[in-house]
PDB file of C-alpha atoms in Angstrom:
ATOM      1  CA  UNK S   2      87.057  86.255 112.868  1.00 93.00           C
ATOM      2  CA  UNK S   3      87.862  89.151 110.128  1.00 94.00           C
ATOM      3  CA  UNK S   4      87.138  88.463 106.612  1.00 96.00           C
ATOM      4  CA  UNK S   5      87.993  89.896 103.365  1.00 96.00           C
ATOM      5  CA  UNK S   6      85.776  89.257 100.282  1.00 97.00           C
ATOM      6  CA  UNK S   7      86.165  90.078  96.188  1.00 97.00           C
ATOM      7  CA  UNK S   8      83.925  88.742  94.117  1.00 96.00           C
ATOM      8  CA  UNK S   9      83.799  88.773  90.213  1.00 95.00           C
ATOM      9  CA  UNK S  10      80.108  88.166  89.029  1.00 96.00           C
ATOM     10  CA  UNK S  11      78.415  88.488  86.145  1.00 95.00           C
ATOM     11  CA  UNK S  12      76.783  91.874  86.026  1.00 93.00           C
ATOM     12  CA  UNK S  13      73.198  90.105  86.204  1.00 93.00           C
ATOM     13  CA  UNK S  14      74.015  88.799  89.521  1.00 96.00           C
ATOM     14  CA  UNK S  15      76.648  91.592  90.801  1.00 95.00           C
ATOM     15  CA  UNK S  16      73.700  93.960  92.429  1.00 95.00           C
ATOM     16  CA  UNK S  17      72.089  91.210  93.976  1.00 97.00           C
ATOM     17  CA  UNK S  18      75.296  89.517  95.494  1.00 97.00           C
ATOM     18  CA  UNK S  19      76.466  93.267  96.377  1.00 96.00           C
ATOM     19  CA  UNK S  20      72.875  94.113  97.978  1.00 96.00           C
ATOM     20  CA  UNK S  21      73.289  90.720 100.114  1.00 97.00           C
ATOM     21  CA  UNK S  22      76.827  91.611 101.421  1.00 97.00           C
ATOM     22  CA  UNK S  23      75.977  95.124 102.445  1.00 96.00           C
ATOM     23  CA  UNK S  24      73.614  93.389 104.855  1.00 96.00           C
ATOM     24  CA  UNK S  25      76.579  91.284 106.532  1.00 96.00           C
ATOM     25  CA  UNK S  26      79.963  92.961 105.660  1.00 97.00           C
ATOM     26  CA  UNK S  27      81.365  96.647 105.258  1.00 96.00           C
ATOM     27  CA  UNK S  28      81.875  97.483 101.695  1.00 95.00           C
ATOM     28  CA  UNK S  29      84.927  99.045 100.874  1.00 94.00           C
ATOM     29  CA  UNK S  30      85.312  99.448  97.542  1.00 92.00           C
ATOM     30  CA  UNK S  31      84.101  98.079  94.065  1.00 89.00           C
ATOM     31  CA  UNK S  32      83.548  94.419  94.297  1.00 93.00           C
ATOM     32  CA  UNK S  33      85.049  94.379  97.972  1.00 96.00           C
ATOM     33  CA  UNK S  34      84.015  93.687 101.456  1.00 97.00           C
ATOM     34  CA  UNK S  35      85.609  93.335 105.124  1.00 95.00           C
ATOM     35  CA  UNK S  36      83.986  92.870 108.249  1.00 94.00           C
ATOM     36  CA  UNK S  37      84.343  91.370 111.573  1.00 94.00           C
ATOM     37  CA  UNK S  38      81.814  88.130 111.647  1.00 96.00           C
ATOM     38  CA  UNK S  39      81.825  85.042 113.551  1.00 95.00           C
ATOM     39  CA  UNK S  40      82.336  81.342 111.790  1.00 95.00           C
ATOM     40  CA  UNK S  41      78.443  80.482 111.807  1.00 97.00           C
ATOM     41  CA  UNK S  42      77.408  83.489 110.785  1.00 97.00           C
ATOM     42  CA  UNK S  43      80.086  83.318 107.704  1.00 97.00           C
ATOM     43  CA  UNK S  44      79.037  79.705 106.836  1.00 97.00           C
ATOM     44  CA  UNK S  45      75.573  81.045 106.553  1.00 97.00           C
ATOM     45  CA  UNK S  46      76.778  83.987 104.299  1.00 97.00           C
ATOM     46  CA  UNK S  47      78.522  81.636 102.181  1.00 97.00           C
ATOM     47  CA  UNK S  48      75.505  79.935 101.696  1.00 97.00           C
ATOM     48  CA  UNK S  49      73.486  82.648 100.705  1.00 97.00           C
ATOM     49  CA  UNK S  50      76.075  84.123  97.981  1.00 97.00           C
ATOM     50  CA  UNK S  51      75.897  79.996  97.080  1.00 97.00           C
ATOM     51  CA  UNK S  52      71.783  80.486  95.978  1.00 97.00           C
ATOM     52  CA  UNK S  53      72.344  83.581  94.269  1.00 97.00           C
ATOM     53  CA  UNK S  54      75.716  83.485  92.270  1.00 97.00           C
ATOM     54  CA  UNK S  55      76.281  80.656  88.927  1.00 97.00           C
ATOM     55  CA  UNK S  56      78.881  78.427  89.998  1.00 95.00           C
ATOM     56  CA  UNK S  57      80.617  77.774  86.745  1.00 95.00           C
ATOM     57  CA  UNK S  58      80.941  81.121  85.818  1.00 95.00           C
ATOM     58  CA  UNK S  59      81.222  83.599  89.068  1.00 96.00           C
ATOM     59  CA  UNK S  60      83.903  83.812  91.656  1.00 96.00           C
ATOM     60  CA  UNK S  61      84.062  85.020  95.279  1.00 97.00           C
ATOM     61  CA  UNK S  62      87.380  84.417  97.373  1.00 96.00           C
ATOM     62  CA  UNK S  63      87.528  84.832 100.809  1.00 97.00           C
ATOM     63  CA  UNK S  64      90.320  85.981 102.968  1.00 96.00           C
ATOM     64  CA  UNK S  65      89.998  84.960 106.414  1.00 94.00           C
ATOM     65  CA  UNK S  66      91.907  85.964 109.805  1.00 91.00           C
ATOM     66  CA  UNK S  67      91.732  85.561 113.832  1.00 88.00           C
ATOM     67  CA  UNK S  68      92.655  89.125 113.958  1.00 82.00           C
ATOM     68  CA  UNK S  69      93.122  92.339 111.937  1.00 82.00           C
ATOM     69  CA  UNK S  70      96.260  92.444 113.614  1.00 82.00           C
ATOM     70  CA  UNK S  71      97.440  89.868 111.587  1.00 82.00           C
ATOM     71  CA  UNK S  72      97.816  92.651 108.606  1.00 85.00           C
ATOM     72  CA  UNK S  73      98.776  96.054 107.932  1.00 91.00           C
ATOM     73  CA  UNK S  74      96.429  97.931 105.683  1.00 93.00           C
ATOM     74  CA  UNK S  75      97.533 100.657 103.182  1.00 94.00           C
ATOM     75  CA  UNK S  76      95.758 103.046 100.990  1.00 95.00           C
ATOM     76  CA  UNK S  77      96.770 105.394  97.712  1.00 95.00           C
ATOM     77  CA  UNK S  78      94.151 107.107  96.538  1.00 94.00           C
ATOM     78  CA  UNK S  79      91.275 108.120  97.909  1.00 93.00           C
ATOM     79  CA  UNK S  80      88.827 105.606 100.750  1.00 90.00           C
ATOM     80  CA  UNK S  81      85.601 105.174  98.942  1.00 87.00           C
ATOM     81  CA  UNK S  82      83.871 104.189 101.644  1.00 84.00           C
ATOM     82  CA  UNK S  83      84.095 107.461 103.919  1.00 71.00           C
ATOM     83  CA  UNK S  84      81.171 106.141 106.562  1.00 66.00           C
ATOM     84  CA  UNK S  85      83.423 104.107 107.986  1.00 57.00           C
ATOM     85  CA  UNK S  86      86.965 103.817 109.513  1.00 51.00           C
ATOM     86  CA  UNK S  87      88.972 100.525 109.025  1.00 51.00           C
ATOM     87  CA  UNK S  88      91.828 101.605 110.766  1.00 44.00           C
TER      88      UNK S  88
ATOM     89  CA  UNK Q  23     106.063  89.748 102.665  1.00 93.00           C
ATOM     90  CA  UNK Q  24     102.402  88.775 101.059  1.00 94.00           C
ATOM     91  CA  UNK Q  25     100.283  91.361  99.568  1.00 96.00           C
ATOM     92  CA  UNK Q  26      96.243  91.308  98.793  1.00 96.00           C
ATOM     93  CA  UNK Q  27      95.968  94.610  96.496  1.00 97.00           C
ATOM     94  CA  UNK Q  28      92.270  95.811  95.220  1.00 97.00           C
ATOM     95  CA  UNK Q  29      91.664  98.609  93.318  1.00 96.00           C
ATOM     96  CA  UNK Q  30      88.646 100.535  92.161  1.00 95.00           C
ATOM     97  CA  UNK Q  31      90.140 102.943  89.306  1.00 96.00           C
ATOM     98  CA  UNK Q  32      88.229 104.732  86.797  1.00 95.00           C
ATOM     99  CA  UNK Q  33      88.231 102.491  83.301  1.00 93.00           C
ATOM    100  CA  UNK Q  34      89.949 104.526  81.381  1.00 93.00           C
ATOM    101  CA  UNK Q  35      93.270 103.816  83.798  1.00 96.00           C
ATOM    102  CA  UNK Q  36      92.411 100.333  84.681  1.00 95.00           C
ATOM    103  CA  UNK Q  37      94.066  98.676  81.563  1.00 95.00           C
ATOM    104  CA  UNK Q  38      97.154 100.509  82.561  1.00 97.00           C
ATOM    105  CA  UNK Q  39      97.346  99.713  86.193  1.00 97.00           C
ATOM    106  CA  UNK Q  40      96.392  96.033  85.097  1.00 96.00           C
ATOM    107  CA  UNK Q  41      98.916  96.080  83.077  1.00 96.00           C
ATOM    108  CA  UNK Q  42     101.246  97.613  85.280  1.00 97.00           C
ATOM    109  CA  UNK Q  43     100.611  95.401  87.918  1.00 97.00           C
ATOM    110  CA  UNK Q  44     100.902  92.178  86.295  1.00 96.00           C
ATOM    111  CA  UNK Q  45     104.532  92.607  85.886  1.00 96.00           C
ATOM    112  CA  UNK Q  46     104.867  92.267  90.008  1.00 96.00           C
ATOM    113  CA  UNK Q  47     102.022  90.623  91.271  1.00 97.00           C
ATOM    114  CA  UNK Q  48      99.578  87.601  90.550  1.00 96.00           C
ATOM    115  CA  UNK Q  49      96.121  88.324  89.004  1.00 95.00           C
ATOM    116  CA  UNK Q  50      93.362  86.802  90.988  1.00 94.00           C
ATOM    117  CA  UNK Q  51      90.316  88.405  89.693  1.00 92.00           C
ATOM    118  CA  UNK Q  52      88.543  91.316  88.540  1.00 89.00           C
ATOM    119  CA  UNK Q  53      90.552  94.173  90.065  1.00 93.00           C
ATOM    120  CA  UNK Q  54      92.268  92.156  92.557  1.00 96.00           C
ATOM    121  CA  UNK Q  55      96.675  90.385  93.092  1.00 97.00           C
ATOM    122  CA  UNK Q  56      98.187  88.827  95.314  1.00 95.00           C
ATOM    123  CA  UNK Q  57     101.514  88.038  95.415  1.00 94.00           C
ATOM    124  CA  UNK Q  58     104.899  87.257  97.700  1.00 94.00           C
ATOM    125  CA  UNK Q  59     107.019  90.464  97.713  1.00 95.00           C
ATOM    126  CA  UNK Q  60     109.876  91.890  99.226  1.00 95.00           C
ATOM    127  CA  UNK Q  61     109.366  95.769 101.033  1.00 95.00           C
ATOM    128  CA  UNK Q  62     111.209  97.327  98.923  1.00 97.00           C
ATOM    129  CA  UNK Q  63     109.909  96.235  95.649  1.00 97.00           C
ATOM    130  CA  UNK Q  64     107.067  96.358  96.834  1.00 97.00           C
ATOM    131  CA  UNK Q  65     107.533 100.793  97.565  1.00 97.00           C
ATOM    132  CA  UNK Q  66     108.584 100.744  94.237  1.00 97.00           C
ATOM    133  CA  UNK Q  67     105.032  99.237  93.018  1.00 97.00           C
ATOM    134  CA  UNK Q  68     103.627 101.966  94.681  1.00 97.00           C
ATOM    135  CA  UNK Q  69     105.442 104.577  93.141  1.00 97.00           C
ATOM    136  CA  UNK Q  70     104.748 103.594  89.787  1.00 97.00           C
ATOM    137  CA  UNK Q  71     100.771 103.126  90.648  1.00 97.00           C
ATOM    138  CA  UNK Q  72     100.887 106.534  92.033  1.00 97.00           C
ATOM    139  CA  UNK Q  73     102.012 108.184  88.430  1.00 97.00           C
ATOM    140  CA  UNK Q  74      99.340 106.176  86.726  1.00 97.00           C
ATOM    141  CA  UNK Q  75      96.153 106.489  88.808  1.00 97.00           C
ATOM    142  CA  UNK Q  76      94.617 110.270  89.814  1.00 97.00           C
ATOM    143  CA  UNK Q  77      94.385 110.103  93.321  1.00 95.00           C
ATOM    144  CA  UNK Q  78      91.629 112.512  94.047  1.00 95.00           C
ATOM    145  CA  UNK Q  79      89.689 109.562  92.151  1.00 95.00           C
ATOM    146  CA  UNK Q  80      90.983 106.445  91.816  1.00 96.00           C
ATOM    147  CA  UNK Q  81      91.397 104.275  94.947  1.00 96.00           C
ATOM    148  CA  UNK Q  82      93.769 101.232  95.598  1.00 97.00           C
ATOM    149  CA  UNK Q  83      94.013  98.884  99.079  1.00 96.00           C
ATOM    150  CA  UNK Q  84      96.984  96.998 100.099  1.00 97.00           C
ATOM    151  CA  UNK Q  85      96.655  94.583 102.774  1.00 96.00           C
ATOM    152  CA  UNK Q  86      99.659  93.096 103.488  1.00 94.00           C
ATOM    153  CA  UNK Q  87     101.403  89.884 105.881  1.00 91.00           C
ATOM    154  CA  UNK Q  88     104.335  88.892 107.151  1.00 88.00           C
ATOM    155  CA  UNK Q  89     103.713  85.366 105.669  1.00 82.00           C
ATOM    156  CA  UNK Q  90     100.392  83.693 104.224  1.00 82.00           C
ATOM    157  CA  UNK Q  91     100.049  82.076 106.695  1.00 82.00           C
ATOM    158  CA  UNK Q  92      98.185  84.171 108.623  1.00 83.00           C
ATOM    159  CA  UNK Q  93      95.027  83.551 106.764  1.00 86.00           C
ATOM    160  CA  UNK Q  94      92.795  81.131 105.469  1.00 91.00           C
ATOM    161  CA  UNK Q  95      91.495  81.283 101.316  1.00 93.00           C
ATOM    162  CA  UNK Q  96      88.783  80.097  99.961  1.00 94.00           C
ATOM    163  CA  UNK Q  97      86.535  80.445  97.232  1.00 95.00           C
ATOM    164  CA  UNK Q  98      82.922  79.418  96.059  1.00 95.00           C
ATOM    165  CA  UNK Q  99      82.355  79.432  92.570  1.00 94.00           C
ATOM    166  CA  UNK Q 100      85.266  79.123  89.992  1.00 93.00           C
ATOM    167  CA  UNK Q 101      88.891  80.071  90.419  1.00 90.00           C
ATOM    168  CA  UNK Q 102      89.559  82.690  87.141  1.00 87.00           C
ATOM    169  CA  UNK Q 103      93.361  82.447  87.493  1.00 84.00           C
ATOM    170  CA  UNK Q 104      93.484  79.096  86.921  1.00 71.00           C
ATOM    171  CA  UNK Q 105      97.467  79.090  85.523  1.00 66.00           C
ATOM    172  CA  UNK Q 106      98.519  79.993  88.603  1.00 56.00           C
ATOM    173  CA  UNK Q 107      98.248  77.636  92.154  1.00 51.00           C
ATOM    174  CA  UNK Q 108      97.711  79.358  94.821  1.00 51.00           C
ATOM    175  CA  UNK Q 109      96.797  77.413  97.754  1.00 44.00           C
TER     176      UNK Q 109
END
Protein backbone atom coordinates (compact mmCIF):
# COMPACT_ATOMS: atom_id res chain seq x y z
CA UNK A 1 0.00 0.00 0.00
CA UNK A 2 1.17 3.88 -0.39
CA UNK A 3 1.25 5.97 2.61
CA UNK A 4 1.45 9.53 3.39
CA UNK A 5 2.73 10.73 6.82
CA UNK A 6 2.90 14.46 8.73
CA UNK A 7 3.77 14.52 11.94
CA UNK A 8 3.84 17.50 14.46
CA UNK A 9 6.31 16.67 17.39
CA UNK A 10 7.80 18.40 19.86
CA UNK A 11 11.20 19.54 18.72
CA UNK A 12 12.87 17.11 21.44
CA UNK A 13 11.45 14.22 19.71
CA UNK A 14 11.18 15.65 15.93
CA UNK A 15 14.98 14.41 14.95
CA UNK A 16 14.52 11.21 16.40
CA UNK A 17 10.98 10.46 14.86
CA UNK A 18 12.44 12.10 11.49
CA UNK A 19 15.78 9.87 11.75
CA UNK A 20 13.35 6.69 12.21
CA UNK A 21 11.18 7.51 9.11
CA UNK A 22 14.07 8.14 6.78
CA UNK A 23 14.84 4.48 7.46
CA UNK A 24 11.23 3.30 6.19
CA UNK A 25 9.65 6.13 4.07
CA UNK A 26 10.88 8.83 1.44
CA UNK A 27 10.96 12.20 2.94
CA UNK A 28 9.57 14.81 1.03
CA UNK A 29 9.48 17.74 2.71
CA UNK A 30 9.52 19.27 6.32
CA UNK A 31 7.65 17.06 8.63
CA UNK A 32 6.50 14.78 5.59
CA UNK A 33 6.91 11.34 4.30
CA UNK A 34 5.49 8.95 1.40
CA UNK A 35 6.50 5.66 0.50
CA UNK A 36 5.31 2.48 -0.89
CA UNK A 37 5.24 -0.18 2.24
CA UNK A 38 3.31 -3.18 2.87
CA UNK A 39 0.56 -3.46 5.94
CA UNK A 40 3.04 -5.43 8.36
CA UNK A 41 5.72 -3.55 7.73
CA UNK A 42 3.50 -0.20 8.46
CA UNK A 43 2.03 -1.74 11.68
CA UNK A 44 5.56 -2.21 12.77
CA UNK A 45 6.45 1.47 11.85
CA UNK A 46 3.59 2.62 13.73
CA UNK A 47 4.85 0.97 16.54
CA UNK A 48 8.12 2.29 16.55
CA UNK A 49 7.01 6.15 16.12
CA UNK A 50 4.53 4.72 19.24
CA UNK A 51 8.02 4.21 21.67
CA UNK A 52 9.52 7.29 20.64
CA UNK A 53 6.81 10.11 20.29
CA UNK A 54 4.55 11.51 23.82
CA UNK A 55 1.14 10.59 23.19
CA UNK A 56 -0.66 13.46 24.78
CA UNK A 57 1.19 15.97 23.21
CA UNK A 58 2.57 14.80 19.54
CA UNK A 59 0.65 13.96 16.45
CA UNK A 60 1.34 11.82 13.36
CA UNK A 61 -1.59 11.20 10.75
CA UNK A 62 -1.41 8.81 8.25
CA UNK A 63 -2.83 8.80 4.82
CA UNK A 64 -3.18 5.50 3.41
CA UNK A 65 -3.99 4.13 -0.28
CA UNK A 66 -4.06 0.74 -2.50
CA UNK A 67 -2.53 2.78 -5.16
CA UNK A 68 -0.89 6.13 -6.03
CA UNK A 69 -3.24 6.11 -8.70
CA UNK A 70 -5.80 6.86 -6.47
CA UNK A 71 -4.38 10.70 -6.42
CA UNK A 72 -2.98 13.29 -8.50
CA UNK A 73 -0.01 15.05 -7.03
CA UNK A 74 0.82 18.77 -7.62
CA UNK A 75 3.68 20.96 -6.78
CA UNK A 76 4.33 25.06 -6.60
CA UNK A 77 7.43 25.80 -5.58
CA UNK A 78 10.32 24.11 -5.64
CA UNK A 79 10.67 19.70 -4.73
CA UNK A 80 12.88 19.62 -1.74
CA UNK A 81 13.64 16.36 -2.01
CA UNK A 82 15.55 16.32 -5.51
CA UNK A 83 17.02 12.47 -4.95
CA UNK A 84 14.01 11.24 -5.75
CA UNK A 85 11.10 11.30 -8.30
CA UNK A 86 7.46 10.83 -7.02
CA UNK A 87 5.94 11.14 -10.17
CA UNK B 1 -12.68 17.08 -5.00
CA UNK B 2 -10.47 16.41 -1.59
CA UNK B 3 -7.21 18.02 -1.14
CA UNK B 4 -4.12 17.01 1.37
CA UNK B 5 -1.85 20.32 0.99
CA UNK B 6 1.76 20.45 2.91
CA UNK B 7 3.97 23.08 2.75
CA UNK B 8 7.51 23.75 3.82
CA UNK B 9 7.84 27.74 3.46
CA UNK B 10 10.42 29.83 4.93
CA UNK B 11 8.96 31.42 8.47
CA UNK B 12 8.89 34.59 7.63
CA UNK B 13 5.89 33.67 4.88
CA UNK B 14 4.37 30.91 6.82
CA UNK B 15 2.01 33.15 8.97
CA UNK B 16 0.78 34.50 5.72
CA UNK B 17 0.17 31.37 3.80
CA UNK B 18 -1.42 30.01 7.16
CA UNK B 19 -3.38 32.59 7.17
CA UNK B 20 -4.19 32.56 3.71
CA UNK B 21 -5.06 29.17 3.67
CA UNK B 22 -7.34 28.93 6.47
CA UNK B 23 -9.89 30.89 4.68
CA UNK B 24 -10.32 27.66 2.11
CA UNK B 25 -9.13 24.75 3.70
CA UNK B 26 -9.14 22.84 7.16
CA UNK B 27 -6.02 23.05 9.41
CA UNK B 28 -4.81 19.67 10.42
CA UNK B 29 -1.45 20.28 11.79
CA UNK B 30 1.74 21.92 11.66
CA UNK B 31 2.00 22.95 8.00
CA UNK B 32 -0.57 20.69 6.78
CA UNK B 33 -5.10 21.13 5.32
CA UNK B 34 -7.23 19.22 4.10
CA UNK B 35 -10.31 20.06 2.86
CA UNK B 36 -13.40 19.23 0.21
CA UNK B 37 -13.03 21.64 -2.76
CA UNK B 38 -14.33 22.30 -5.98
CA UNK B 39 -11.47 22.64 -9.18
CA UNK B 40 -11.94 25.77 -9.68
CA UNK B 41 -11.66 27.25 -6.31
CA UNK B 42 -9.36 25.28 -5.74
CA UNK B 43 -6.92 27.10 -9.07
CA UNK B 44 -7.81 30.06 -7.45
CA UNK B 45 -6.02 28.87 -4.03
CA UNK B 46 -3.19 28.39 -6.02
CA UNK B 47 -2.97 31.59 -7.49
CA UNK B 48 -3.09 33.42 -4.44
CA UNK B 49 -0.29 30.96 -2.75
CA UNK B 50 1.79 31.64 -5.71
CA UNK B 51 1.91 35.69 -4.97
CA UNK B 52 2.70 34.96 -1.37
CA UNK B 53 5.40 32.25 -1.31
CA UNK B 54 8.98 32.75 -3.44
CA UNK B 55 9.10 29.87 -5.45
CA UNK B 56 12.77 29.42 -5.98
CA UNK B 57 12.39 28.66 -2.07
CA UNK B 58 9.42 27.88 -0.63
CA UNK B 59 7.77 24.54 -1.53
CA UNK B 60 4.02 23.45 -1.30
CA UNK B 61 2.39 19.68 -2.22
CA UNK B 62 -1.09 19.12 -3.21
CA UNK B 63 -2.33 15.72 -3.30
CA UNK B 64 -5.59 15.60 -4.35
CA UNK B 65 -8.94 12.83 -4.82
CA UNK B 66 -11.82 12.51 -6.48
CA UNK B 67 -13.58 11.66 -3.13
CA UNK B 68 -12.07 10.64 0.42
CA UNK B 69 -12.79 7.79 -0.01
CA UNK B 70 -10.00 6.61 -1.56
CA UNK B 71 -7.97 6.50 1.55
CA UNK B 72 -7.77 5.42 4.91
CA UNK B 73 -6.72 8.20 8.09
CA UNK B 74 -5.37 7.60 10.99
CA UNK B 75 -3.44 9.00 13.63
CA UNK B 76 -1.30 7.98 16.76
CA UNK B 77 -0.89 10.46 19.24
CA UNK B 78 -3.38 13.45 19.63
CA UNK B 79 -5.59 15.01 17.00
CA UNK B 80 -4.50 19.11 17.19
CA UNK B 81 -7.60 20.21 15.23
CA UNK B 82 -9.81 19.03 17.53
CA UNK B 83 -12.93 21.67 16.46
CA UNK B 84 -13.14 20.15 13.45
CA UNK B 85 -14.37 16.12 12.74
CA UNK B 86 -12.83 14.70 10.29
CA UNK B 87 -13.32 11.11 10.04
Amino acid sequence: MYIILVYDVAPKRGAKVLKYLRQHLIWVQNSVFEGEITESRFEEVLHGLKEIINKEKDSIIFYTFDSKNYYARGIIGIEKNETDSFI
